Coordinates of C-alpha atoms in Angstrom, one line a residue:
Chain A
X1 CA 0.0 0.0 0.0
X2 CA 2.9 2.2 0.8
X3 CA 4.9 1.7 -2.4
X4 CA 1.2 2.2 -4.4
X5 CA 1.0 5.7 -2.6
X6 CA 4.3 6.6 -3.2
X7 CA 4.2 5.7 -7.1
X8 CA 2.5 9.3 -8.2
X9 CA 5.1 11.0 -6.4
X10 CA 7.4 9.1 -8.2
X11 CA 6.1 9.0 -11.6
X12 CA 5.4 13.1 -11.5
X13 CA 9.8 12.7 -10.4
X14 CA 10.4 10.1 -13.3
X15 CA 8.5 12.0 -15.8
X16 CA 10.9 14.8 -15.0
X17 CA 14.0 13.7 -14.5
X18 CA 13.0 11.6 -18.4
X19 CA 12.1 15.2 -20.3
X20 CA 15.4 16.5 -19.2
X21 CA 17.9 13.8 -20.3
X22 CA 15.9 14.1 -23.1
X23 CA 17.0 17.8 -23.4
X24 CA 20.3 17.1 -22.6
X25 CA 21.6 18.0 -26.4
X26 CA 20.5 21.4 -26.1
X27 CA 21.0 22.3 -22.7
X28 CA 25.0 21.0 -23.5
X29 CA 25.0 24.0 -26.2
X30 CA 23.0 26.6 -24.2
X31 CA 22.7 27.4 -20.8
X32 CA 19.3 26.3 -19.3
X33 CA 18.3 29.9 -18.7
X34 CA 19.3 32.2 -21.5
X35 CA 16.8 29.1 -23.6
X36 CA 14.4 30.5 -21.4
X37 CA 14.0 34.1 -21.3
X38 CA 15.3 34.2 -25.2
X39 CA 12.6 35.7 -28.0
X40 CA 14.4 34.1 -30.7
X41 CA 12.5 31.4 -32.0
X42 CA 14.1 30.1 -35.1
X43 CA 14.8 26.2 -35.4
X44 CA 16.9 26.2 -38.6
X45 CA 19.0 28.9 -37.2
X46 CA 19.6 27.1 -34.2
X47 CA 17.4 29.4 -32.0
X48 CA 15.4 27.5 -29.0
X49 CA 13.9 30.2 -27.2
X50 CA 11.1 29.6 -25.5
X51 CA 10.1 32.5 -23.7
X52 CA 7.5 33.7 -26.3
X53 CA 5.9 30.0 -25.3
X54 CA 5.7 30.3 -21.6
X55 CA 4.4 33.8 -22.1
X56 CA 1.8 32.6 -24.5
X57 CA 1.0 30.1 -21.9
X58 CA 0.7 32.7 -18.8
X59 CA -1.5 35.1 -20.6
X60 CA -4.0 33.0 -22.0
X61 CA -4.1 31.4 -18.6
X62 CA -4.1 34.5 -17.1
X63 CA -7.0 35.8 -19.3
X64 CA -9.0 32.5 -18.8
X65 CA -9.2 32.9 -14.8
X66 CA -9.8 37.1 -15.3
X67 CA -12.9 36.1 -17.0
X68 CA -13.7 33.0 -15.5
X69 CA -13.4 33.5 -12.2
X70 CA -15.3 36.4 -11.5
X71 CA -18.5 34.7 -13.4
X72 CA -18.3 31.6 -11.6
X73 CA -18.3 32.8 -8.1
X74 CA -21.0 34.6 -8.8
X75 CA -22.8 31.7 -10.4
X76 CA -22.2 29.5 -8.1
X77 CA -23.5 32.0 -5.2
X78 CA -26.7 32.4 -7.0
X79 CA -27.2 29.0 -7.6
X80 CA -26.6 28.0 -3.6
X81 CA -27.8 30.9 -2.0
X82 CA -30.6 32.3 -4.1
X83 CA -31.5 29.9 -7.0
X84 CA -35.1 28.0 -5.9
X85 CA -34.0 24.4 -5.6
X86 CA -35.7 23.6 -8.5
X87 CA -33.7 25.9 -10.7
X88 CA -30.3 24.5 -8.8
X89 CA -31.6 21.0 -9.4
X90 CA -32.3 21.6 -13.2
X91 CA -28.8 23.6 -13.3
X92 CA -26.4 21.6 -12.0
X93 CA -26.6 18.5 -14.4
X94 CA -26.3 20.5 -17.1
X95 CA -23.0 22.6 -15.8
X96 CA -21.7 19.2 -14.5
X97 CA -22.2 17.9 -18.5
X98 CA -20.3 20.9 -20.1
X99 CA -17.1 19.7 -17.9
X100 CA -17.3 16.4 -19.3
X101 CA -17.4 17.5 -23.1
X102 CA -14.4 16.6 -25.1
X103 CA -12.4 20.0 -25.7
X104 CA -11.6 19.6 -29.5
X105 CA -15.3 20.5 -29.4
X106 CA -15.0 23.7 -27.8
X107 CA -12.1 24.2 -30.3
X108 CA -14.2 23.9 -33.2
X109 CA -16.7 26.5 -31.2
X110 CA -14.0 28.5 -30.7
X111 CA -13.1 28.4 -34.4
X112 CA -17.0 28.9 -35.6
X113 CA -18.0 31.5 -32.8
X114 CA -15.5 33.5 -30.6
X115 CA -12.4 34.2 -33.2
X116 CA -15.2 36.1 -35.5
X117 CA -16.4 37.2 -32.6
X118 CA -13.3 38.7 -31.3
X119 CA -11.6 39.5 -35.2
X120 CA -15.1 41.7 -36.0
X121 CA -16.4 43.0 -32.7
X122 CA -14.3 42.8 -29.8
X123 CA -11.2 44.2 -31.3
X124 CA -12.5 46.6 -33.9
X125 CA -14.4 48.3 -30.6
X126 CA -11.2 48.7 -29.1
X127 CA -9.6 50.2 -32.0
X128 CA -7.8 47.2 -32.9
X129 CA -6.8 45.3 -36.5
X130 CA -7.1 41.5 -35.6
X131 CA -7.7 38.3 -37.6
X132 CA -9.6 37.2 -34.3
X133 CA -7.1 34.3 -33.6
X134 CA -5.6 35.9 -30.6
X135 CA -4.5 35.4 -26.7
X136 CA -8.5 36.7 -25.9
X137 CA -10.1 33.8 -28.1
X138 CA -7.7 31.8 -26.5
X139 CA -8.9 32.9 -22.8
X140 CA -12.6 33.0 -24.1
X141 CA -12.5 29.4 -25.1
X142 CA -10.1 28.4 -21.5
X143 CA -12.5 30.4 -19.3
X144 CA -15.8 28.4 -20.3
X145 CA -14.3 25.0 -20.2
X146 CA -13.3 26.0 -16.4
X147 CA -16.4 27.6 -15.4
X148 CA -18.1 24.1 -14.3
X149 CA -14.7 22.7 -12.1
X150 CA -15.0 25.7 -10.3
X151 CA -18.4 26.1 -10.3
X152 CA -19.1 22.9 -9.4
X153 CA -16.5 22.8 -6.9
X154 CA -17.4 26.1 -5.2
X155 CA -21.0 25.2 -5.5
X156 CA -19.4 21.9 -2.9
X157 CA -18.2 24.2 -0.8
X158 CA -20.8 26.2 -0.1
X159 CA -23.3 23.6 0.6
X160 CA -20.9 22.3 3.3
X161 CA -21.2 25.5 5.1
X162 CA -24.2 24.8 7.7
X163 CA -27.3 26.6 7.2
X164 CA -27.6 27.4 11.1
X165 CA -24.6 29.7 10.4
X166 CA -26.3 31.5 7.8
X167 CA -29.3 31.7 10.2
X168 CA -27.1 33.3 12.9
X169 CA -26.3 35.7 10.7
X170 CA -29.5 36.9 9.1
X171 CA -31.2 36.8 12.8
X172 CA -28.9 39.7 13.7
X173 CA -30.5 41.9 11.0
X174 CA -27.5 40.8 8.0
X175 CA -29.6 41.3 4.8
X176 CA -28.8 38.3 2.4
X177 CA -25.8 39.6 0.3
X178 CA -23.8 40.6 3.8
X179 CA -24.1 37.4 5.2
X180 CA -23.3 35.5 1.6
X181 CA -20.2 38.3 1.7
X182 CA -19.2 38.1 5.8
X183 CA -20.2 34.5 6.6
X184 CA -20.4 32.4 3.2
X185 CA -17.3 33.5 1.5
X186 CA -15.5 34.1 4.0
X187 CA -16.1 30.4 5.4
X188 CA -15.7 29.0 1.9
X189 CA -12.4 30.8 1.1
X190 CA -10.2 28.1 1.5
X191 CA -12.5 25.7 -0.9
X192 CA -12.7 28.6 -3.2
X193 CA -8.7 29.1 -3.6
X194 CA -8.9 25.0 -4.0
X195 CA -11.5 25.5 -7.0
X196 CA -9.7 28.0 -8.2
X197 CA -6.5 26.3 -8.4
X198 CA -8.3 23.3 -10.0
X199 CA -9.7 25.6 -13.0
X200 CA -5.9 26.9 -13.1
X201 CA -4.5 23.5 -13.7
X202 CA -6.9 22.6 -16.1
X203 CA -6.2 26.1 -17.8
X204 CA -2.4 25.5 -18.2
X205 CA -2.5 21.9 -19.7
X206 CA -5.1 22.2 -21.9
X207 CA -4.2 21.9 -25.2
X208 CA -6.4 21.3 -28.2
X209 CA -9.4 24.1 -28.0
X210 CA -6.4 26.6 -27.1
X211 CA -4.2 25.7 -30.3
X212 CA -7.4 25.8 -32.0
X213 CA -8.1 29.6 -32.0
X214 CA -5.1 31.0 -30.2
X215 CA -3.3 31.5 -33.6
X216 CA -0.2 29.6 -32.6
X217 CA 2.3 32.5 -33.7
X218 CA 6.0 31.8 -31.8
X219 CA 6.4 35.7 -31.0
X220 CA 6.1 37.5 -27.3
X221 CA 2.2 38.5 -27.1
X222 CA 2.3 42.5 -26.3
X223 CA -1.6 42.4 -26.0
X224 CA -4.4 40.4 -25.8
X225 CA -5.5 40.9 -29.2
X226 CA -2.0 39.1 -30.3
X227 CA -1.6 35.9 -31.1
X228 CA 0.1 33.9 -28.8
X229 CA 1.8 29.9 -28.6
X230 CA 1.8 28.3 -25.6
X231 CA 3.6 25.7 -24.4
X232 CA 1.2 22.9 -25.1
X233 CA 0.2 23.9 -28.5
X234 CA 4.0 23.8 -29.4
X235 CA 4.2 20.2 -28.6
X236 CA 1.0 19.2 -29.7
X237 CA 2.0 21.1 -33.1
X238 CA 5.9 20.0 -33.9
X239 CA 6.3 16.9 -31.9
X240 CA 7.0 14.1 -34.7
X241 CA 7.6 16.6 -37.4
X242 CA 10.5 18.4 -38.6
X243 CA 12.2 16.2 -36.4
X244 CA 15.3 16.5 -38.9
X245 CA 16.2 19.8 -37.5
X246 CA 19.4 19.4 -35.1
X247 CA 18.2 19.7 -31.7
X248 CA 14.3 20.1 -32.0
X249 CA 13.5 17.3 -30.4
X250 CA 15.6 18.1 -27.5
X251 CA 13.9 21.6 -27.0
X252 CA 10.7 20.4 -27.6
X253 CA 11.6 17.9 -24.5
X254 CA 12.9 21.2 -23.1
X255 CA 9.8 23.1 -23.1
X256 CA 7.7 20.2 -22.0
X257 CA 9.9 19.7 -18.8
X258 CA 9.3 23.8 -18.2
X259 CA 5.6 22.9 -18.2
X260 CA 5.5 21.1 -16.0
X261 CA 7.3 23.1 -13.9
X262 CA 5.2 25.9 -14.3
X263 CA 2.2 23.3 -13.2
X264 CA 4.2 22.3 -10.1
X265 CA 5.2 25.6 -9.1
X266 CA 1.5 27.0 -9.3
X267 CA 0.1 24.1 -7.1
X268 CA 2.7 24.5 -4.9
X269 CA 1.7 28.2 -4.6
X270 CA -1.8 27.4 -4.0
X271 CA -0.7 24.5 -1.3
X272 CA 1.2 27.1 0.5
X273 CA -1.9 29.6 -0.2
X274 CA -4.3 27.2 1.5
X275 CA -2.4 26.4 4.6
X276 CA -2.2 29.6 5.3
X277 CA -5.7 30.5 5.0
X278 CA -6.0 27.2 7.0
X279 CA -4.0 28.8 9.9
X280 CA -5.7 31.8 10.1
X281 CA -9.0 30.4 9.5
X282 CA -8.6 27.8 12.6
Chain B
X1 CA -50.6 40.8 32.0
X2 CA -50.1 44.1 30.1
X3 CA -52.9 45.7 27.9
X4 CA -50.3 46.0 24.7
X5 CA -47.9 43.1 24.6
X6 CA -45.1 43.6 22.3
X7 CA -44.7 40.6 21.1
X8 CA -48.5 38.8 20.2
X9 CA -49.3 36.0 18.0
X10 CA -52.5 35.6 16.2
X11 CA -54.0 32.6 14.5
X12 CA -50.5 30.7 13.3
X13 CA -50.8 28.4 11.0
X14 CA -47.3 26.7 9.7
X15 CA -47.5 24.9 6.7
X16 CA -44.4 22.5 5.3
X17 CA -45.3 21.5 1.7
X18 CA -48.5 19.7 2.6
X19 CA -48.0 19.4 6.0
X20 CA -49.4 21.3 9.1
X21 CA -47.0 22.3 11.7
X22 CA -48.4 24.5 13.9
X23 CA -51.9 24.7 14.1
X24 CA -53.9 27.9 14.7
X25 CA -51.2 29.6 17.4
X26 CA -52.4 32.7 19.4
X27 CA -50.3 33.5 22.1
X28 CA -49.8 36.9 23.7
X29 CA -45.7 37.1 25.1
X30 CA -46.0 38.7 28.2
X31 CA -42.8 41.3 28.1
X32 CA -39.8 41.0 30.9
X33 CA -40.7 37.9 31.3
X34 CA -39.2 34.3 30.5
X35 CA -41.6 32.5 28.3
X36 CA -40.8 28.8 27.9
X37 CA -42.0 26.8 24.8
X38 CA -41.7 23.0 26.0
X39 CA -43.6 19.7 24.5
X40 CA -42.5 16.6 23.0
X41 CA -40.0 16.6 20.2
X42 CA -41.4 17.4 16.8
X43 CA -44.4 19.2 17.9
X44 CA -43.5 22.8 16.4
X45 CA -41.5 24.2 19.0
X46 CA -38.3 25.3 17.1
X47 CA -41.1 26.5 14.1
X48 CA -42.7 29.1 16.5
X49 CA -39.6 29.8 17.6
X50 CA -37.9 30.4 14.1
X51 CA -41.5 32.3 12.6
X52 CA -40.9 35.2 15.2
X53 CA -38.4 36.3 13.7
X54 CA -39.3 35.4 9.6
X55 CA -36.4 33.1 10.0
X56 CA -38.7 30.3 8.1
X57 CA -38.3 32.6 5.1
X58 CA -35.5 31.6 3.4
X59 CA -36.7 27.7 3.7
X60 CA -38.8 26.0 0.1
X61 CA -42.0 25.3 0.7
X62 CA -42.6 26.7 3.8
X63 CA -46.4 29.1 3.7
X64 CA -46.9 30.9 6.9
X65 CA -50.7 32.5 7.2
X66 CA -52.1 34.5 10.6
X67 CA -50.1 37.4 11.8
X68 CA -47.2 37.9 14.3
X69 CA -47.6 41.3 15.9
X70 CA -44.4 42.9 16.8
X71 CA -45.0 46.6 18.4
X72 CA -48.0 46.4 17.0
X73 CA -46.6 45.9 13.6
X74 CA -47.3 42.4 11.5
X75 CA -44.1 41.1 10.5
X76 CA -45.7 39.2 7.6
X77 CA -46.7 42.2 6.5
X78 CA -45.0 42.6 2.9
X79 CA -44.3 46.4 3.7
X80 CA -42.4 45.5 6.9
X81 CA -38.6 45.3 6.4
X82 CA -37.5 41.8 7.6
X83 CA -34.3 42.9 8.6
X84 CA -35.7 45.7 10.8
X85 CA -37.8 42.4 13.1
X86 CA -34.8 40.3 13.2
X87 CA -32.7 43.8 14.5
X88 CA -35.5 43.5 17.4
X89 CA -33.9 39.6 18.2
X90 CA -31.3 38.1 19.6
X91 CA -31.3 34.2 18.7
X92 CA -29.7 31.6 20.4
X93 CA -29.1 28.2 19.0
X94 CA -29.0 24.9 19.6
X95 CA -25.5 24.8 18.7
X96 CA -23.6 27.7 18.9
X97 CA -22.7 29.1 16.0
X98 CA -20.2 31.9 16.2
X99 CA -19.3 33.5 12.8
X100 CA -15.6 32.7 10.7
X101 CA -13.7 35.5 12.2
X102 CA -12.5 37.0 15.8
X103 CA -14.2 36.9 18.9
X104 CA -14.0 40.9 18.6
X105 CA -15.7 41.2 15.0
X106 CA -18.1 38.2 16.1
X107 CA -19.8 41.0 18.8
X108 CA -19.1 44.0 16.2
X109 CA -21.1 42.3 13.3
X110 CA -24.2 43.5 14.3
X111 CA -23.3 47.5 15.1
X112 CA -21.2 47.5 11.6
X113 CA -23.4 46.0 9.6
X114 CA -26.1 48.2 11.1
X115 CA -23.8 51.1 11.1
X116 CA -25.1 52.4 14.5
X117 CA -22.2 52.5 16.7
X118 CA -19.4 55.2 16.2
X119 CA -16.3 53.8 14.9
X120 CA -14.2 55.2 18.0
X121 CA -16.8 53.5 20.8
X122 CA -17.1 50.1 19.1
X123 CA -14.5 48.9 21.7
X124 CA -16.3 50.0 24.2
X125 CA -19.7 48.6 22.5
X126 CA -18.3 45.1 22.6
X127 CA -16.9 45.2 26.2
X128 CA -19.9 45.9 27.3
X129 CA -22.0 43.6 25.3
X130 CA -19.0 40.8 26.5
X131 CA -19.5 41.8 30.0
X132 CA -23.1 41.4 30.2
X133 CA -22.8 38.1 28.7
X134 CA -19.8 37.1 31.3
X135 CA -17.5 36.2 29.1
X136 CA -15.5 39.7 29.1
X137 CA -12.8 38.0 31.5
X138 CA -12.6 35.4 29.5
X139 CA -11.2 36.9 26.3
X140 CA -10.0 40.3 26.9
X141 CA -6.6 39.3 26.1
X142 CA -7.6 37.0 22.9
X143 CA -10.7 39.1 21.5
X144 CA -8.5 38.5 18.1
X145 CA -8.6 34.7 18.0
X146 CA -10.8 33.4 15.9
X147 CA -14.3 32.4 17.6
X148 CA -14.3 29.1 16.6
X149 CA -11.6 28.1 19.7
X150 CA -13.4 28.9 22.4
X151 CA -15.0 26.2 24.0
X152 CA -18.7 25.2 23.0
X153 CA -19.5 26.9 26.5
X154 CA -17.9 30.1 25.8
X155 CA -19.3 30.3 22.1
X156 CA -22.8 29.8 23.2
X157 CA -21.6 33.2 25.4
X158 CA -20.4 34.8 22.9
X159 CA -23.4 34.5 20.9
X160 CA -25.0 35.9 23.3
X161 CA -23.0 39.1 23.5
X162 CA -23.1 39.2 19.8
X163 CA -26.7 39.0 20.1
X164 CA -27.0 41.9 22.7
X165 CA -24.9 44.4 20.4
X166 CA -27.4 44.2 17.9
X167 CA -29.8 46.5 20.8
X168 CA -32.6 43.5 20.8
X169 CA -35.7 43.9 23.1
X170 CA -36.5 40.4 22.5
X171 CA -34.2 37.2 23.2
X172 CA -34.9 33.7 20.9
X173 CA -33.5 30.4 22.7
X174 CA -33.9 27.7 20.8
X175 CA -33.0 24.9 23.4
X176 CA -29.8 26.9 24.0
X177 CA -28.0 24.6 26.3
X178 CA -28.3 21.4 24.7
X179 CA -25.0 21.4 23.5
X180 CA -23.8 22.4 26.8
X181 CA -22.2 20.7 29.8
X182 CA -24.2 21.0 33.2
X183 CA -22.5 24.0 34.6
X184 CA -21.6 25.9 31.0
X185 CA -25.8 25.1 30.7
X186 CA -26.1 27.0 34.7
X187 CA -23.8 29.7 33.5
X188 CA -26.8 30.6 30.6
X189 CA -29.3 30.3 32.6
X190 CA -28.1 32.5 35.3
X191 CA -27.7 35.2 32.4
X192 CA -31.2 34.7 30.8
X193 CA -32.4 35.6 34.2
X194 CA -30.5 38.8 34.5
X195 CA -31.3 39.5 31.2
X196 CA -35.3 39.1 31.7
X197 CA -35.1 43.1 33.5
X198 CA -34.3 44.6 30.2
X199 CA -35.1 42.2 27.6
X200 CA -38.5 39.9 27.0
X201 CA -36.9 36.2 26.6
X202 CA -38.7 32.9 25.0
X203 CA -37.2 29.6 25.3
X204 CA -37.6 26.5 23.8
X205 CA -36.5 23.7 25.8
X206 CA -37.3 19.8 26.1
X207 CA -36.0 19.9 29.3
X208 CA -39.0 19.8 31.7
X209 CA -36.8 20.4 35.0
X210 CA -35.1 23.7 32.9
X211 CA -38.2 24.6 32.4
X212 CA -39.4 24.9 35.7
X213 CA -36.2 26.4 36.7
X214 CA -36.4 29.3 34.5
X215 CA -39.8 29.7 32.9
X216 CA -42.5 32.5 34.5
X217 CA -44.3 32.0 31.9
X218 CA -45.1 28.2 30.2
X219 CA -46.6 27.4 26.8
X220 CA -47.2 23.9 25.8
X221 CA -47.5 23.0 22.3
X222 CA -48.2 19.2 21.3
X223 CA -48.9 18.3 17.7
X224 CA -48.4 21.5 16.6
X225 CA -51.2 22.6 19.1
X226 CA -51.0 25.5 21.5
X227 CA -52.5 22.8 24.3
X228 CA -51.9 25.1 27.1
X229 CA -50.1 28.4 28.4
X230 CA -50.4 30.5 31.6
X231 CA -48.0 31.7 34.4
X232 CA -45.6 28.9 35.0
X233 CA -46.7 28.4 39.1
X234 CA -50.2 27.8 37.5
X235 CA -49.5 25.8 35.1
X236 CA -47.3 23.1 37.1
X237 CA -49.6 23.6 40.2
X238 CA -52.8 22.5 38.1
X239 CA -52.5 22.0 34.4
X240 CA -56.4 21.6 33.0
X241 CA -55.7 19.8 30.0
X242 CA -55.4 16.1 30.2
X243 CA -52.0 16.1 27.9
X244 CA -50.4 18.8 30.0
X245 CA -51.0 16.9 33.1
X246 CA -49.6 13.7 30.8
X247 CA -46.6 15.3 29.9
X248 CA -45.4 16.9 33.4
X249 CA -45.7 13.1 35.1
X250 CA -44.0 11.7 32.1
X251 CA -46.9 9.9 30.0
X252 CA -45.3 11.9 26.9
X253 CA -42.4 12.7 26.0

């Protein structure tokens, strides 16, 4: 039972240790960190950097949670707190559904509905020329496939929360809306980070709806009407082709190792996050 | 009994889906006084408690019908602002349940959210409110913890106090020591007591012997039915009805 528990752990440690011996070509030419805060993306030149990548795959990530956080809290507040049961009953199945869709389907979405969308309204209103496939399509697309884990997760959370301590609150004269803002979130903080951080995860490694619309251009985005590459899309893209270029294969092993760092380090984060929220919350 | 009553119930009628929970309640709440709801488990105790103060609102498919007359105001009344009668009520629960943050912003909740207290005297507000709930010596050196580590005894307190601060004139106990070890359970009583000079207190309690300790005023409610009420001496002296009389010798339970 010990050595079953201990196998994650190790794998996540294998898996590592694996991508960078693979990467060992190119790291023996370059040093590990000029590769990754260099622009210059040009494999038959013999440029591997791959900061335009990790960029690409902050901001869309970024954008996804900007848009999708917001919404969802408040969803999942209406839905527990205000929403008749038979509207939270009729709800939930349905948001619970959308998190099991496959995402190449919200990649064809993407394709059919929010580039247009974001090429002929959205960036023309802001005074911007764009062909629509950009970092905001990109977000769009990320930020509805994470509404229902963290709706669904925050919706957990608050229905964990006893009603007697919503009661003590409205019986000393708390309209609704204070006590769902004092007593509800407050109480649910810690579950909320923990949603959050599952939509986050989700958001970094998702791969196939992002590539589909994000426009998969290896340059630094400057704004969210630029195209952007992240990391997955890269892989997804080049891995098994042009795999004559000298040392492509290593970076690509290269920039999948820095995903996954990026992944770890943002858990970790939100670990540390949560205990302390824990502590103070005792 | 006083002409004008400032708490009066007329014709209650509780209704859960289908089902009838209180039957045709009319009960006048004699003020400074300790009115004690007791009867057998189930029989609409805690749902008289919780319609005084409207908190059956937020429940589905709860339908309240007859009036509960508050200074002369109906609370059902759609015009009357709910969170105007609960400001009139303390409430005490079966389990305490002090809110996620410090014992000091558990007692200022009420006077911030109500914005009646000067910034500058809310220490002083909560001091007082901790002291008339004897709990001040307590906590004055941890009114930062958070609530939730004091002991069950202490919370139940400290509900109290944060109760108080609100500047009630009635106090809702909804068997408020049942959670409560014998002397935490004394220590509660002791303050309802007090409390009875300035504030008008009701008490639901299954405890028959709590009852008689604290109650000078008794209403018995079985099957959702106002069987009996009257000064408490009277009513344990010589109960008329036949199920009163059953349920003090311990025929019902």
């Amino acid at each position: 039972m010990l050595v079953l528990t201990c196998v994650p752990a190790f794998l996540v440690l294998l898996i590592l240790v694996g991508l960078f011996v693979r990467a060992r070509p190119i790291l023996a030419e370059k040093p590990f960190f000029s590769l990754l805060f260099s622009s210059a993306w040009s494999p038959l030149k013999g440029d591997f950097g791959l900061f335009p990548f990790i960029m690409g795959t902050l901001w869309v990530t970024f954008v996804s949670l900007v848009l999708a956080v917001p919404v969802s809290l408040l969803t999942a507040v209406f839905l527990s707190e205000y929403a008749p049961r038979s509207v939270r009953e009729f709800t939930k199945p349905i948001i619970d559904l959308l998190a099991g869709l496959p995402s190449v389907i919200y990649g064809v979405w993407g394709v059919l509905l929010v580039v247009p969308l974001v090429g002929r309204i959205i960036a023309p209103f802001f005074g911007v020329t764009s062909s629509g496939y950009t970092v905001l399509a990109g977000g769009i697309v990320l930020a509805i496939m994470i509404f229902p884990t963290i709706i669904s997760v925050s919706l957990e959370v608050f229905s964990s929360i006893p009603y007697q301590m919503r009661e003590a609150s409205l019986s000393l004269g708390a309209t609704k809306w204070e006590t769902v803002r004092h007593v509800v979130l407050k109480k649910g903080l810690q579950g909320i980070i923990a949603a959050i951080v599952l939509g986050l995860s989700r958001a970094f490694g998702e791969t196939m709806a992002v590539l589909m619309v994000v426009g998969n251009i290896p340059r630094l985005p400057r704004s969210v009407f630029d195209g952007g590459y992240p990391l997955p899309a890269l892989l997804a893209n080049n891995y098994g082709e042009m795999m004559s270029v000298p040392l492509y294969d290593a970076a690509l092993m290269l920039a999948a190792a820095v995903l996954l760092l990026v992944v770890l380090f943002f858990n970790v984060l939100a670990r540390l996050i949560l205990v302390r929220v824990e502590r103070r919350a005792a | 009994m006083e002409i004008r009553p400032h708490l009066s119930v007329q014709n209650l009628n509780v209704y859960f889906d289908q089902l009838r929970i209180l039957k045709d309640v009319s009960i006048d709440i004699p003020d400074h006084k300790i009115t004690v709801i007791i009867g057998p488990s189930g029989c609409g105790k805690t749902t008289l408690l919780k319609s005084l103060n409207r908190l059956l609102d937020p429940l589905d498919g709860v339908r309240v019908e007859g009036r509960v007359l508050v200074d002369n105001v109906d609370i059902y009344d759609p015009r009357t602002e709910v969170t105007e009668v609960r400001k009139k009520m303390g409430l005490l629960s079966q389990r305490p349940q002090p809110l996620p943050m410090s014992i000091y912003d558990n007692v200022a909740y009420g006077p911030r959210i109500h914005n009646h207290v000067d910034k500058k005297r809310l220490g002083e507000v909560v001091e007082q409110y901790l002291r008339m709930a004897g709990l001040w010596e307590e906590v004055k050196d941890r009114l930062g913890e958070p609530a939730s580590r004091l002991s069950v005894g202490q919370q139940q307190r400290l509900c109290l106090a944060r109760g108080l601060a609100v500047g009630p004139e009635i106090i809702l106990g909804d068997e408020p020591t049942s959670a409560l070890d014998p002397q935490s359970s004394q220590n509660v009583e002791r303050r309802l007591i007090e409390l009875k000079e300035e504030y008008t207190v009701i008490v639901v309690t299954h405890i028959l012997r709590q009852a008689k300790r604290i109650a000078d005023y008794i209403a018995f409610l079985y099957l959702g039915e106002l069987v009996e009420h009257g000064p408490a001496a009277e009513v344990f002296a010589n109960p008329r009805d036949p199920r009163m009389r059953a349920y003090l010798t311990g025929e019902i339970s």
